[in-house]
Structure formats: structure tokens, C-alpha cells
mmCIF file of N, CA and C in Angstrom:
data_model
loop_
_atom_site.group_PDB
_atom_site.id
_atom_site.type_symbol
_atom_site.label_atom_id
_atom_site.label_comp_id
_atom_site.label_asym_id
_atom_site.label_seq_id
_atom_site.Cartn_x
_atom_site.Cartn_y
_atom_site.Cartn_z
ATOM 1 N N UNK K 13 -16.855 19.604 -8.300
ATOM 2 C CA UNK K 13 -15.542 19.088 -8.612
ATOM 3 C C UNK K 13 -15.641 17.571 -8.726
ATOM 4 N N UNK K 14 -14.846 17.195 -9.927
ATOM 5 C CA UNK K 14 -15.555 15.207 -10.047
ATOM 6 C C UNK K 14 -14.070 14.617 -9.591
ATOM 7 N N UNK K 15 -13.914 13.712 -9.714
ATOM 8 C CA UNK K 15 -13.585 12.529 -8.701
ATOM 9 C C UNK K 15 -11.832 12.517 -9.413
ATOM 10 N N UNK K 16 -10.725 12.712 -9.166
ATOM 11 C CA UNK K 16 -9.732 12.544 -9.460
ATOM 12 C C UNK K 16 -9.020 11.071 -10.542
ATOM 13 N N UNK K 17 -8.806 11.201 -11.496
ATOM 14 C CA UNK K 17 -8.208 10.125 -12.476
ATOM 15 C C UNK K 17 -7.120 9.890 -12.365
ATOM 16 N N UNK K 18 -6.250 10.216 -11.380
ATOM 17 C CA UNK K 18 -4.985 10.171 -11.002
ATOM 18 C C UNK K 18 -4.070 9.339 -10.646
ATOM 19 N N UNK K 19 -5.350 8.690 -9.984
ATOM 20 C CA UNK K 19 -5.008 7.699 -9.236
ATOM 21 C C UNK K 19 -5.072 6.295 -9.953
ATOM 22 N N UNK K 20 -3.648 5.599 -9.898
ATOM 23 C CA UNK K 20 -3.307 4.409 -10.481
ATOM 24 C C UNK K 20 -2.740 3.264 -9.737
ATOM 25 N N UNK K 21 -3.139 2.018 -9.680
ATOM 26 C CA UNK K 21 -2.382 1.456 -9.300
ATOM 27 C C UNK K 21 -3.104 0.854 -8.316
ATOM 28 N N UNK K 22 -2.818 -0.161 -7.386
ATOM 29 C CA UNK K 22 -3.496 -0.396 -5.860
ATOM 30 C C UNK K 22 -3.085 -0.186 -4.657
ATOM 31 N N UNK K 23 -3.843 0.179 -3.761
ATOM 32 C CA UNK K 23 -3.476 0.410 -2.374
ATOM 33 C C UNK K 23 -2.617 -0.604 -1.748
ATOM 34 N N UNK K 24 -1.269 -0.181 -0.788
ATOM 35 C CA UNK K 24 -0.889 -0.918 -0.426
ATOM 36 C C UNK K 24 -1.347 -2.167 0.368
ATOM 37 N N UNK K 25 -2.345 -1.837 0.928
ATOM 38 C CA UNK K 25 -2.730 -3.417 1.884
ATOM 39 C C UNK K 25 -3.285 -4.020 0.794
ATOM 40 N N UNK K 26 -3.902 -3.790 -0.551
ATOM 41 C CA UNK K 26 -4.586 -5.061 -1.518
ATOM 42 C C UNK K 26 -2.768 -5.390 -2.257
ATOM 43 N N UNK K 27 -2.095 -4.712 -2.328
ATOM 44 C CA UNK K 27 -0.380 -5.592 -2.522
ATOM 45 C C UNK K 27 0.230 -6.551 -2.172
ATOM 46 N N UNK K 28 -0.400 -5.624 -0.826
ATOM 47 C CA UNK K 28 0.398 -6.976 0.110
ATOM 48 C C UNK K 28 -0.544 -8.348 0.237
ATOM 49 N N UNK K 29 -1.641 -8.193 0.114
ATOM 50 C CA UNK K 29 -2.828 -9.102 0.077
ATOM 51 C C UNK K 29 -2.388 -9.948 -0.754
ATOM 52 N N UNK K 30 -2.611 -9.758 -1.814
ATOM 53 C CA UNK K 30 -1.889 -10.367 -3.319
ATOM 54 C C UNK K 30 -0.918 -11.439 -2.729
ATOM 55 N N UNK K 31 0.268 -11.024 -2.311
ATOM 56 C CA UNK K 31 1.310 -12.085 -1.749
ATOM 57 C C UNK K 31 1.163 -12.994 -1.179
ATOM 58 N N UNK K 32 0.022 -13.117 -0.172
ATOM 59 C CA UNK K 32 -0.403 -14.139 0.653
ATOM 60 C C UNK K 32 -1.179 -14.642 -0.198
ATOM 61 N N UNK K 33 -1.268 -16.388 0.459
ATOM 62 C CA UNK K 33 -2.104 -17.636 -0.073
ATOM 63 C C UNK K 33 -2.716 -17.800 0.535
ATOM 64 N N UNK K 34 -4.301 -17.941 0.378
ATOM 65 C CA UNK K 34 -5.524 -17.875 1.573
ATOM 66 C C UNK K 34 -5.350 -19.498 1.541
ATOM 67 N N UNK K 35 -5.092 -20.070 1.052
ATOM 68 C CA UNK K 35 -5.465 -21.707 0.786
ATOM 69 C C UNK K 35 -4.324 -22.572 1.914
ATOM 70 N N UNK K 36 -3.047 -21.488 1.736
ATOM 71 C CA UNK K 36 -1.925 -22.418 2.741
ATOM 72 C C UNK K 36 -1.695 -21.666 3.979
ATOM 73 N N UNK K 37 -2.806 -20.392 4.244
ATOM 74 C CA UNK K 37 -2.936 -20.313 5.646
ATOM 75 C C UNK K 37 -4.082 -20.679 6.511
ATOM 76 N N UNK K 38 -4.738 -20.543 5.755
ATOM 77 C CA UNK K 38 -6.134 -21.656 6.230
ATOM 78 C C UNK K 38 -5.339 -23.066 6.717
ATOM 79 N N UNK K 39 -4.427 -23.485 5.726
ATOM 80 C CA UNK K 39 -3.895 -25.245 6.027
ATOM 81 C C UNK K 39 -3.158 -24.962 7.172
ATOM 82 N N UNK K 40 -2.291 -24.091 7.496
ATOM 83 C CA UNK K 40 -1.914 -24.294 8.338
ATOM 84 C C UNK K 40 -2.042 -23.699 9.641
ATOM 85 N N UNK K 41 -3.509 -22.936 9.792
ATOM 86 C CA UNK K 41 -4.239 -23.449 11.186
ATOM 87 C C UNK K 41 -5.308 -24.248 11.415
ATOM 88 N N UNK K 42 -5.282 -24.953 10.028
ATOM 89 C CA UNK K 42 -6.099 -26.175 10.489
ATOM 90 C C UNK K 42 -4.581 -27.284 10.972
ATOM 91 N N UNK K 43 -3.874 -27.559 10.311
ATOM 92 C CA UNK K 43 -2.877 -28.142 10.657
ATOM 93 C C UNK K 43 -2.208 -28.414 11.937
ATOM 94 N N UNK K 44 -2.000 -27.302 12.656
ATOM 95 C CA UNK K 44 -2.173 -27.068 13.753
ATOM 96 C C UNK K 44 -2.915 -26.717 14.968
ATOM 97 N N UNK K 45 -3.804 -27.039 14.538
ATOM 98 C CA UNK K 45 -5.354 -27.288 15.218
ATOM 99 C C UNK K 45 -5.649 -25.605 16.030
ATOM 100 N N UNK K 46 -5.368 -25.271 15.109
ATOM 101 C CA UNK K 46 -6.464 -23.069 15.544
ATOM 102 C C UNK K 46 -7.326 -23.085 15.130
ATOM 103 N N UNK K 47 -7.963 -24.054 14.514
ATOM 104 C CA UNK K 47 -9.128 -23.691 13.736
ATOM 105 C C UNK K 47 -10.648 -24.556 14.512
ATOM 106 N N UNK K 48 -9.733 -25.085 15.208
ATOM 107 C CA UNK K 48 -10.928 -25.939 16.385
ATOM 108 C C UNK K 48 -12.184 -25.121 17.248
ATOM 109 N N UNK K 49 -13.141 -25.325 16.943
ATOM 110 C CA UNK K 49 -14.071 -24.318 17.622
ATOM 111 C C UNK K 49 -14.306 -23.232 16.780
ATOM 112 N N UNK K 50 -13.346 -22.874 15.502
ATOM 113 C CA UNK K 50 -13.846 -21.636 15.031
ATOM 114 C C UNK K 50 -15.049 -21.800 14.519
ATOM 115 N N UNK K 51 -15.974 -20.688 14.473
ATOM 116 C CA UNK K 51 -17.190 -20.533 13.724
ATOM 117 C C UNK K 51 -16.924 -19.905 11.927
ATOM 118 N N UNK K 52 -16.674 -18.422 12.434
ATOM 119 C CA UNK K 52 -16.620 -17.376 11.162
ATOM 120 C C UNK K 52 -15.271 -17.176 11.426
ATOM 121 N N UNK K 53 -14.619 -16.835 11.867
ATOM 122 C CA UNK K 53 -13.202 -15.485 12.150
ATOM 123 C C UNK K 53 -12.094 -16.837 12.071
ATOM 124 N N UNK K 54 -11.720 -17.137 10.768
ATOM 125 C CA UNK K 54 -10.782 -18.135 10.304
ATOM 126 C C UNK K 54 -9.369 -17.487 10.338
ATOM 127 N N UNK K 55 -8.455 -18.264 10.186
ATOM 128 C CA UNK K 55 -6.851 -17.916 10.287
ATOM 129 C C UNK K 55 -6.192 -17.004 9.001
ATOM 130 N N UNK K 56 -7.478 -16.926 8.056
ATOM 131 C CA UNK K 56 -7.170 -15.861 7.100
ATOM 132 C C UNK K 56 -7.829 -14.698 7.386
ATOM 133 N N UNK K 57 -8.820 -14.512 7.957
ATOM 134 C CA UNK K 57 -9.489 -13.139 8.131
ATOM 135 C C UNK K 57 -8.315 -12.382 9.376
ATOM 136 N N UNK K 58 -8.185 -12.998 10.448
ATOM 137 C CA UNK K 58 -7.539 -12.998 11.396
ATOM 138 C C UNK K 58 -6.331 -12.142 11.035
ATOM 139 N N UNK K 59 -5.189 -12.749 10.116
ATOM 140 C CA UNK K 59 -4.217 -12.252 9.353
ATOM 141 C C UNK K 59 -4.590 -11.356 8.959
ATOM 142 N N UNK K 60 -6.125 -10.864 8.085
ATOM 143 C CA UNK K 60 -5.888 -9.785 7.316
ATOM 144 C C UNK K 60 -6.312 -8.755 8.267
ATOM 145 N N UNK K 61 -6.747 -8.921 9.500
ATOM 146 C CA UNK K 61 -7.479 -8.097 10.083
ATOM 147 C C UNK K 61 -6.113 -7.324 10.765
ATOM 148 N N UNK K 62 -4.974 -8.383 11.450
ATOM 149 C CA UNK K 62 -3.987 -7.867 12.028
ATOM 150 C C UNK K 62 -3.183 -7.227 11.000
ATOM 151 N N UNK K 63 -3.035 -7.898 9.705
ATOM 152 C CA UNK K 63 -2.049 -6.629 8.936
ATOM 153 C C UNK K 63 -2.764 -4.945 8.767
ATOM 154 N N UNK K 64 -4.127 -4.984 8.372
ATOM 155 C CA UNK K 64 -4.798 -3.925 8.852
ATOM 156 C C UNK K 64 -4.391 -2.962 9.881
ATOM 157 N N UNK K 65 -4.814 -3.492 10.591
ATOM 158 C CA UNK K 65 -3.908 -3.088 12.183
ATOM 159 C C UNK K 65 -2.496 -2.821 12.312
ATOM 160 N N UNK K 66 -1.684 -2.878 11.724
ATOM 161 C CA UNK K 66 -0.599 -2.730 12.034
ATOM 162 C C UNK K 66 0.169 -1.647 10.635
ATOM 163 N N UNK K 67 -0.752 -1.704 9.293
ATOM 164 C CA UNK K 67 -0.482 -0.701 8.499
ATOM 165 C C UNK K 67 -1.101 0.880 8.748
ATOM 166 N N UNK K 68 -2.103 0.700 9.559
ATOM 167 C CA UNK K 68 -2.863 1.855 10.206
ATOM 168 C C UNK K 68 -2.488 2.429 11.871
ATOM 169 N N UNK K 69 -1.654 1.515 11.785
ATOM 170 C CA UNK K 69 -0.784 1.648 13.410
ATOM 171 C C UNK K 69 -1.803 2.016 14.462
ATOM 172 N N UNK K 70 -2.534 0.726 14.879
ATOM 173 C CA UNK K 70 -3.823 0.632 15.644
ATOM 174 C C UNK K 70 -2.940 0.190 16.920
ATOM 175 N N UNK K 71 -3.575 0.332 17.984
ATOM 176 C CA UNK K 71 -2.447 -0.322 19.285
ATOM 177 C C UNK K 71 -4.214 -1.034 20.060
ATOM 178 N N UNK K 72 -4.631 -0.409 19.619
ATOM 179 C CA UNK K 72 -6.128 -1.363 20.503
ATOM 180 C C UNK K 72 -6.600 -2.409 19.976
ATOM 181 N N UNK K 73 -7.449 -3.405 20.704
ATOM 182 C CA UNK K 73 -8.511 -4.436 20.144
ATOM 183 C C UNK K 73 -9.580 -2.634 19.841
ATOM 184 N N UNK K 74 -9.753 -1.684 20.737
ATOM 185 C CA UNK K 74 -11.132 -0.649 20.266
ATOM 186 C C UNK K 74 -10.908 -0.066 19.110
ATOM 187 N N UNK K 75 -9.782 0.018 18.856
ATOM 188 C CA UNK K 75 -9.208 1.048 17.309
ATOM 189 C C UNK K 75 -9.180 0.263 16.713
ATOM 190 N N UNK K 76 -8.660 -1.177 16.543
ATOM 191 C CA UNK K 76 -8.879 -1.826 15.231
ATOM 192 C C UNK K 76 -10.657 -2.134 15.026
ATOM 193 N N UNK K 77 -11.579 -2.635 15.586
ATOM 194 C CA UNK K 77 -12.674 -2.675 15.601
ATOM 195 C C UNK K 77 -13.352 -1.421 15.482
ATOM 196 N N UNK K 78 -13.172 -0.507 16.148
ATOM 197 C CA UNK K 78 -13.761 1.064 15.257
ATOM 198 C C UNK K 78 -13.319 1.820 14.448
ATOM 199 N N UNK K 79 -12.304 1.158 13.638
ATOM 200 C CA UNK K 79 -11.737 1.805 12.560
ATOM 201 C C UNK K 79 -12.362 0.990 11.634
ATOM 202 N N UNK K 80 -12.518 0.055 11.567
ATOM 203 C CA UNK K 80 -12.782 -1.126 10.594
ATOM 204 C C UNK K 80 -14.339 -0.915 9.751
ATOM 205 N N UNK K 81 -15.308 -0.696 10.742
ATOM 206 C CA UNK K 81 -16.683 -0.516 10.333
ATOM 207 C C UNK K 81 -16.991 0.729 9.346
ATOM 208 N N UNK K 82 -15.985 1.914 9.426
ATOM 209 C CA UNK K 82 -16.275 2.915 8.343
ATOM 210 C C UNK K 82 -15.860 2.669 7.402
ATOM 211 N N UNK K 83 -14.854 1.151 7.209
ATOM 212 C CA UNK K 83 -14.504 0.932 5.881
ATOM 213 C C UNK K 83 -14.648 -0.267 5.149
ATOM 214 N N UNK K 84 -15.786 -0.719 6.118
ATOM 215 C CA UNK K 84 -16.510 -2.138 5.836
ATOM 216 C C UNK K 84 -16.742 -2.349 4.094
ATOM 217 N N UNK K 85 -17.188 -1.450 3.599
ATOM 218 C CA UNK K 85 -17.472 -1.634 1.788
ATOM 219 C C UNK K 85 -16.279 -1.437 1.379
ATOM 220 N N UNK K 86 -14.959 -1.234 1.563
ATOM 221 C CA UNK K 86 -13.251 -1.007 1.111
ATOM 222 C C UNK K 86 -13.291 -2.971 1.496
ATOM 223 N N UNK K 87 -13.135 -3.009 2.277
ATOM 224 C CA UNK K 87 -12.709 -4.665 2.960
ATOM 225 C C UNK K 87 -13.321 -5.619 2.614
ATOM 226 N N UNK K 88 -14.038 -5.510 2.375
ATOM 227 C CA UNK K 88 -15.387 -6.982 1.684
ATOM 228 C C UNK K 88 -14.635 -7.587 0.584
ATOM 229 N N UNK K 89 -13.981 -6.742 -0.255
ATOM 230 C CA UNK K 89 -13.723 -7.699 -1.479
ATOM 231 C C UNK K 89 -11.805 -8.266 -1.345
ATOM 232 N N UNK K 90 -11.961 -7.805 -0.463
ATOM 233 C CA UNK K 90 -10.594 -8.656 0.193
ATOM 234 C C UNK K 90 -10.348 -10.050 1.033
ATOM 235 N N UNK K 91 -11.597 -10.204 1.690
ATOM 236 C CA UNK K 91 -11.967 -11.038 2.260
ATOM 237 C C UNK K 91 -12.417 -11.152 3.600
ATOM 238 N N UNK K 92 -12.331 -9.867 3.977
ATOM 239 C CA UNK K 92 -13.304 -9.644 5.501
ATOM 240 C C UNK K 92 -14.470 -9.543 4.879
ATOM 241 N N UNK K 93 -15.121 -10.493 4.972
ATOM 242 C CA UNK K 93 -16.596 -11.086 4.939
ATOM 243 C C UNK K 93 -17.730 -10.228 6.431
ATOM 244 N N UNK K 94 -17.008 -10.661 7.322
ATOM 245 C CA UNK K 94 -18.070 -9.642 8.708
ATOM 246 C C UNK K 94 -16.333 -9.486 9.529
ATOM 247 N N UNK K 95 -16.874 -8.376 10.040
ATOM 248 C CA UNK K 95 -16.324 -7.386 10.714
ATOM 249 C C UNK K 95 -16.371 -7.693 11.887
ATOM 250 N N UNK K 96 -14.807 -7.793 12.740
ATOM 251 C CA UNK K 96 -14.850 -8.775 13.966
ATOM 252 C C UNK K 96 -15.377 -7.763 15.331
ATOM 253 N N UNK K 97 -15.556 -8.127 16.453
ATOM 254 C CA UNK K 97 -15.910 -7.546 17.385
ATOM 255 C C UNK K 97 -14.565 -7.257 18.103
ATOM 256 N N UNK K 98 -14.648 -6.367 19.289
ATOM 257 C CA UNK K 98 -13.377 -7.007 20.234
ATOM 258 C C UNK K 98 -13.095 -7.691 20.638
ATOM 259 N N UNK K 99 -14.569 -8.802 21.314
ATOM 260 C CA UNK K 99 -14.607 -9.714 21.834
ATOM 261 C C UNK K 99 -13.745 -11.278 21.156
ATOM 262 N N UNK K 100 -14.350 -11.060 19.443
ATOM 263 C CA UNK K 100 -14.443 -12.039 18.797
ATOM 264 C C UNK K 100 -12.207 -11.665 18.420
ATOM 265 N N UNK K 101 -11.700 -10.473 17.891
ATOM 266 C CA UNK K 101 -10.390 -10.278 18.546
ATOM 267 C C UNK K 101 -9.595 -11.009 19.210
ATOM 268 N N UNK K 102 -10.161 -10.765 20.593
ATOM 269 C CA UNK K 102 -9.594 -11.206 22.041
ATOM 270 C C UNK K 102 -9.298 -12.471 22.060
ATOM 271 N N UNK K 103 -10.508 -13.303 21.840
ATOM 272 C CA UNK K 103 -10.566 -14.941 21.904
ATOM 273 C C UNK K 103 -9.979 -15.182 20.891
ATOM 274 N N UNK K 104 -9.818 -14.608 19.565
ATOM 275 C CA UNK K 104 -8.723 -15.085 18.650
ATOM 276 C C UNK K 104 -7.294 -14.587 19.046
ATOM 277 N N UNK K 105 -7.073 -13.636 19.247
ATOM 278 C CA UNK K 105 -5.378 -13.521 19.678
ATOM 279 C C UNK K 105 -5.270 -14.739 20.847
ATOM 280 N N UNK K 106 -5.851 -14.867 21.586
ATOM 281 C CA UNK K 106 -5.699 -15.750 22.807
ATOM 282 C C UNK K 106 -5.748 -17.310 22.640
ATOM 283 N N UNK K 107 -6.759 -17.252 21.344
ATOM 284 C CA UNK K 107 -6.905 -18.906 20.708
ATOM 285 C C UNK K 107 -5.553 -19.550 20.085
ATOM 286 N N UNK K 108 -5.801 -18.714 19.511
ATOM 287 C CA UNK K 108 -4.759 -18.951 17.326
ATOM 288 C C UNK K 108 -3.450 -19.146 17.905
ATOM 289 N N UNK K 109 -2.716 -19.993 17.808
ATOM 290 C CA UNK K 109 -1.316 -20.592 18.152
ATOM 291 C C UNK K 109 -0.395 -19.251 17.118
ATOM 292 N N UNK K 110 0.514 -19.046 17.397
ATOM 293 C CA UNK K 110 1.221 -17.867 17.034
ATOM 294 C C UNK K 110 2.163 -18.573 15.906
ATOM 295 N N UNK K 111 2.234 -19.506 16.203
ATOM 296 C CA UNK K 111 2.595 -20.954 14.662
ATOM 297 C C UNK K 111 2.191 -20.369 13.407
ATOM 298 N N UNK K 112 0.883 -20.461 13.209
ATOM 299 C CA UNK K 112 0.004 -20.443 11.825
ATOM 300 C C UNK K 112 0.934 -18.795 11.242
ATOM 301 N N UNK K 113 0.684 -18.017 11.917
ATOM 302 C CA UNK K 113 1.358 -16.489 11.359
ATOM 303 C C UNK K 113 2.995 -16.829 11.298
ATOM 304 N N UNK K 114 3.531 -17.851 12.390
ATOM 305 C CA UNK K 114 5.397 -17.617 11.693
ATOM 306 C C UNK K 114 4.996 -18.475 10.529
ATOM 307 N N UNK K 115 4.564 -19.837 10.278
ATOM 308 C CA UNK K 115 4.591 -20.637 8.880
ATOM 309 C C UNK K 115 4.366 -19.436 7.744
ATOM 310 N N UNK K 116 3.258 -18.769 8.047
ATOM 311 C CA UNK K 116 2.618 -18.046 7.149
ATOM 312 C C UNK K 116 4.021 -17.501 6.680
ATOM 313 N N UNK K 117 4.661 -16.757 7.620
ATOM 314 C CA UNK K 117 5.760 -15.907 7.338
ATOM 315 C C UNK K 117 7.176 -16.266 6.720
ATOM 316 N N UNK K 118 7.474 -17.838 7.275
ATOM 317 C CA UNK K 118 8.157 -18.338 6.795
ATOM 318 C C UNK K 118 8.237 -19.006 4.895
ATOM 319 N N UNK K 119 6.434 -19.548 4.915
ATOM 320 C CA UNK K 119 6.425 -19.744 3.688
ATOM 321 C C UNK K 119 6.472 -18.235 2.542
ATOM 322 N N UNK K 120 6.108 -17.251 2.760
ATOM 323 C CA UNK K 120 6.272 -15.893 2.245
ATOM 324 C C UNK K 120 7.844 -15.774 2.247
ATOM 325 N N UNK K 121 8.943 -16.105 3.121
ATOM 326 C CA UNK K 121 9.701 -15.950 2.977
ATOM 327 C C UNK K 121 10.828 -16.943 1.815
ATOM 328 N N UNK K 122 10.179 -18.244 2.442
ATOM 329 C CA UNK K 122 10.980 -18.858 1.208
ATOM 330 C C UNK K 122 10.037 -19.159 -0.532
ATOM 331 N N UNK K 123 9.283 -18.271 -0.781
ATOM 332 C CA UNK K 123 8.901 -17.697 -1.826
ATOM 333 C C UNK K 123 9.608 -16.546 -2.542
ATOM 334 N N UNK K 124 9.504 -15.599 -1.972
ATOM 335 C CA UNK K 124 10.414 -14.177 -2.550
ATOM 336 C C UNK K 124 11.889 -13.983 -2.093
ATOM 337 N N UNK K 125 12.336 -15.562 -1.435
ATOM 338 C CA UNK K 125 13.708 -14.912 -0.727
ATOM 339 C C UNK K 125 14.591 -14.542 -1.602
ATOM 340 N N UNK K 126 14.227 -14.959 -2.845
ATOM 341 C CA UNK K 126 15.252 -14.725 -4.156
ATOM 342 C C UNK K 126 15.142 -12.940 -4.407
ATOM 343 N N UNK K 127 13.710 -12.410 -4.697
ATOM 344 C CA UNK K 127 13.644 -11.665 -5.106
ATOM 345 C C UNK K 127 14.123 -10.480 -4.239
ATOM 346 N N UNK K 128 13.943 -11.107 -2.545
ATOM 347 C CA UNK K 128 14.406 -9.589 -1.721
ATOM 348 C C UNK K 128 15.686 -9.654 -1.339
ATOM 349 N N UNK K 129 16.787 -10.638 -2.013
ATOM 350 C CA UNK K 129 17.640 -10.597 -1.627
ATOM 351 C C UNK K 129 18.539 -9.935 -2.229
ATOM 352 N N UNK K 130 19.707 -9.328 -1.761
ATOM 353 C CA UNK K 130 20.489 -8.162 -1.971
ATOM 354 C C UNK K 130 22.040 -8.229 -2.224
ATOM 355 N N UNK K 131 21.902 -9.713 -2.366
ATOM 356 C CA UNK K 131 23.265 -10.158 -3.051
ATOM 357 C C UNK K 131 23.154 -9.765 -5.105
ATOM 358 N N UNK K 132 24.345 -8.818 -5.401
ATOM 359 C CA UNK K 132 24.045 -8.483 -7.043
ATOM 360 C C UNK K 132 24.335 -9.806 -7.693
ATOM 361 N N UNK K 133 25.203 -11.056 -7.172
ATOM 362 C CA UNK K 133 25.590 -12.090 -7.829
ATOM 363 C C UNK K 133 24.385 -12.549 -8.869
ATOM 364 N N UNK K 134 23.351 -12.429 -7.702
ATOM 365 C CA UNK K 134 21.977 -13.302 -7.970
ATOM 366 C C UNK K 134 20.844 -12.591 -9.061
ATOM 367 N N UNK K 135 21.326 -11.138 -8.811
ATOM 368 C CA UNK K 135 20.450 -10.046 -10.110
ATOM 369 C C UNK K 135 21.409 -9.631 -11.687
ATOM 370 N N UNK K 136 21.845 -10.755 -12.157
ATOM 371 C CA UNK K 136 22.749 -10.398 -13.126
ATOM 372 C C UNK K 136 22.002 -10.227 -14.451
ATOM 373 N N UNK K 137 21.997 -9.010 -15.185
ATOM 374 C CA UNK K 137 21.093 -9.131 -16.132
ATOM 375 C C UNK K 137 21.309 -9.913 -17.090
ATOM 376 N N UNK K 138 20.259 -9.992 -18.395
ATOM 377 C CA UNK K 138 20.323 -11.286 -19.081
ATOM 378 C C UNK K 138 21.425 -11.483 -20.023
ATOM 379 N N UNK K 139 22.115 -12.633 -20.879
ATOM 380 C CA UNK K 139 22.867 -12.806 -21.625
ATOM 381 C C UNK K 139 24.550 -11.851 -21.633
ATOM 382 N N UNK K 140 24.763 -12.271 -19.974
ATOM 383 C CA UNK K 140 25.894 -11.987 -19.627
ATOM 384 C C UNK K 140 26.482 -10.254 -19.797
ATOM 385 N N UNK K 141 25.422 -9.199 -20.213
ATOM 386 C CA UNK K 141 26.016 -7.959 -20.002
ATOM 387 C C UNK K 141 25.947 -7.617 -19.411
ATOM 388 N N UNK K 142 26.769 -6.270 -19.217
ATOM 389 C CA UNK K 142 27.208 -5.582 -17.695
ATOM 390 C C UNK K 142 26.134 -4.363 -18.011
ATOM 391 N N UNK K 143 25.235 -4.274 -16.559
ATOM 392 C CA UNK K 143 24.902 -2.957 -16.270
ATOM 393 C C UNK K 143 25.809 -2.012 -16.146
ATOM 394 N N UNK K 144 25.473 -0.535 -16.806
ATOM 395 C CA UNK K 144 26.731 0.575 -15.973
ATOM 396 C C UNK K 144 25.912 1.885 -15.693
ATOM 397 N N UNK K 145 26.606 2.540 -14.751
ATOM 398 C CA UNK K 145 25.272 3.704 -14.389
ATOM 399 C C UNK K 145 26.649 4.638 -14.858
ATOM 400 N N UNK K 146 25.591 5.743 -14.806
ATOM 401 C CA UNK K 146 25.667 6.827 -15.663
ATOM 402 C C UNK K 146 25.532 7.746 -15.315
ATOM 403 N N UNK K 147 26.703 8.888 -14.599
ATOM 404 C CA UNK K 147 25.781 10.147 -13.715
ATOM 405 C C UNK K 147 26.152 11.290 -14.983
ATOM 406 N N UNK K 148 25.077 11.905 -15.117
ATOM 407 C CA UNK K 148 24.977 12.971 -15.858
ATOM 408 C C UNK K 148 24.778 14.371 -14.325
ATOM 409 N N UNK K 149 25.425 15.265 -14.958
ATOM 410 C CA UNK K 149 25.238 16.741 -14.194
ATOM 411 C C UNK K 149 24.467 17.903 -15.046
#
């Protein structure tokens, strides 16, 4: 049986990947000095490792780290470069100022706040016509 063509489109964590700026979260734990002492495990791997974690609904430093290694060739071209330990984890949740992830969040927010917002004023389609829906039975 060969390999399904079905499949279109990208996985949600490379979506959400997409949205984030590796360039202005890097800045802003260097900015705020998280990045002091780091070696490898920067304020972007960090991020991607915890959204990982939290789309796979991991509750451990052991489950995110032994989940991670069977899908080491999926993650590489995202930007987990090496695959963190628990250890290497630990000292980052405990390091990394919890700053760098709200900026992160904040700048994500005032990027798309237009688009997720749910006022219709602001989604008016173009050249002043009216949408109208249409229920057919």
C-alpha cells in the first residue's frame, strides 16, 4: 500500500511557526539579558520547544524530552537544531526571564490584532457592498 496523496497543506505547529519572528525573539532575550551564559538552547529554540509541549499536551520536562527524539528528523527544519535534555529544560525554564515569551506574545499580538478581531465594523468587504447570507433548505 503506497503513501497517501491526501494530504495537503501544513501541520499545525509549522503554522504556527510561520507567525513567529526568530529575529525579534532572539532580540528580545538578548535585550533582556536571558541570553547570558547561553551556549546552544537560545530564546527561540526554547519557544519552539515549549509550544511543542503544550500542542502535544506534555506536563513533564521527561515527556517533552522523550517525545522529542522520535521526531528529531520532523523538527530539524524548523529550527530545533539539537534536541534539549531535561537538564538543559530545567536551567532554561529557571534561567529565561518569563519577559522574552510575554514580548514575544505581545508583539504577535499587536501584529494580527486586526485580523483576530471580531468587531464586523473592521471586516467590511470591499467597495462598500453588503454581504448577505443565504439559508437555503
Amino acid at each position: 500500500m503506497g503513501k497517501s496523496t491526501h494530504f495537503i497543506g501544513q501541520p499545525m505547529y509549522g503554522q504556527l511557526i510561520d507567525l513567529l519572528d526568530k529575529r525579534k525573539v532572539l532580540e528580545f532575550g538578548k535585550n533582556i539579558g536571558s541570553e547570558k551564559y547561553v551556549k546552544s538552547f537560545d530564546a527561540w529554540q526554547h519557544l519552539l520547544v515549549m509550544l511543542y509541549a503544550v500542542i502535544k499536551r506534555l506536563d513533564s520536562l521527561r515527556e517533552i524530552s522523550a517525545s522529542m527524539y522520535p521526531e528529531a528528523h520532523k523538527l530539524a527544519h524548523i529550527g530545533i537544531t539539537a534536541l534539549p535534555r531535561r537538564s538543559t529544560l530545567s536551567d532554561a525554564n529557571a534561567r529565561r526571564s518569563k519577559q522574552v515569551f510575554e514580548k514575544t506574545y505581545r508583539d504577535l499580538y499587536q501584529t494580527y490584532k486586526e485580523e483576530l478581531s471580531s468587531d464586523s465594523r473592521k471586516h467590511q468587504p470591499p467597495n462598500g457592498s453588503v454581504n448577505q447570507l443565504s439559508l437555503f433548505d
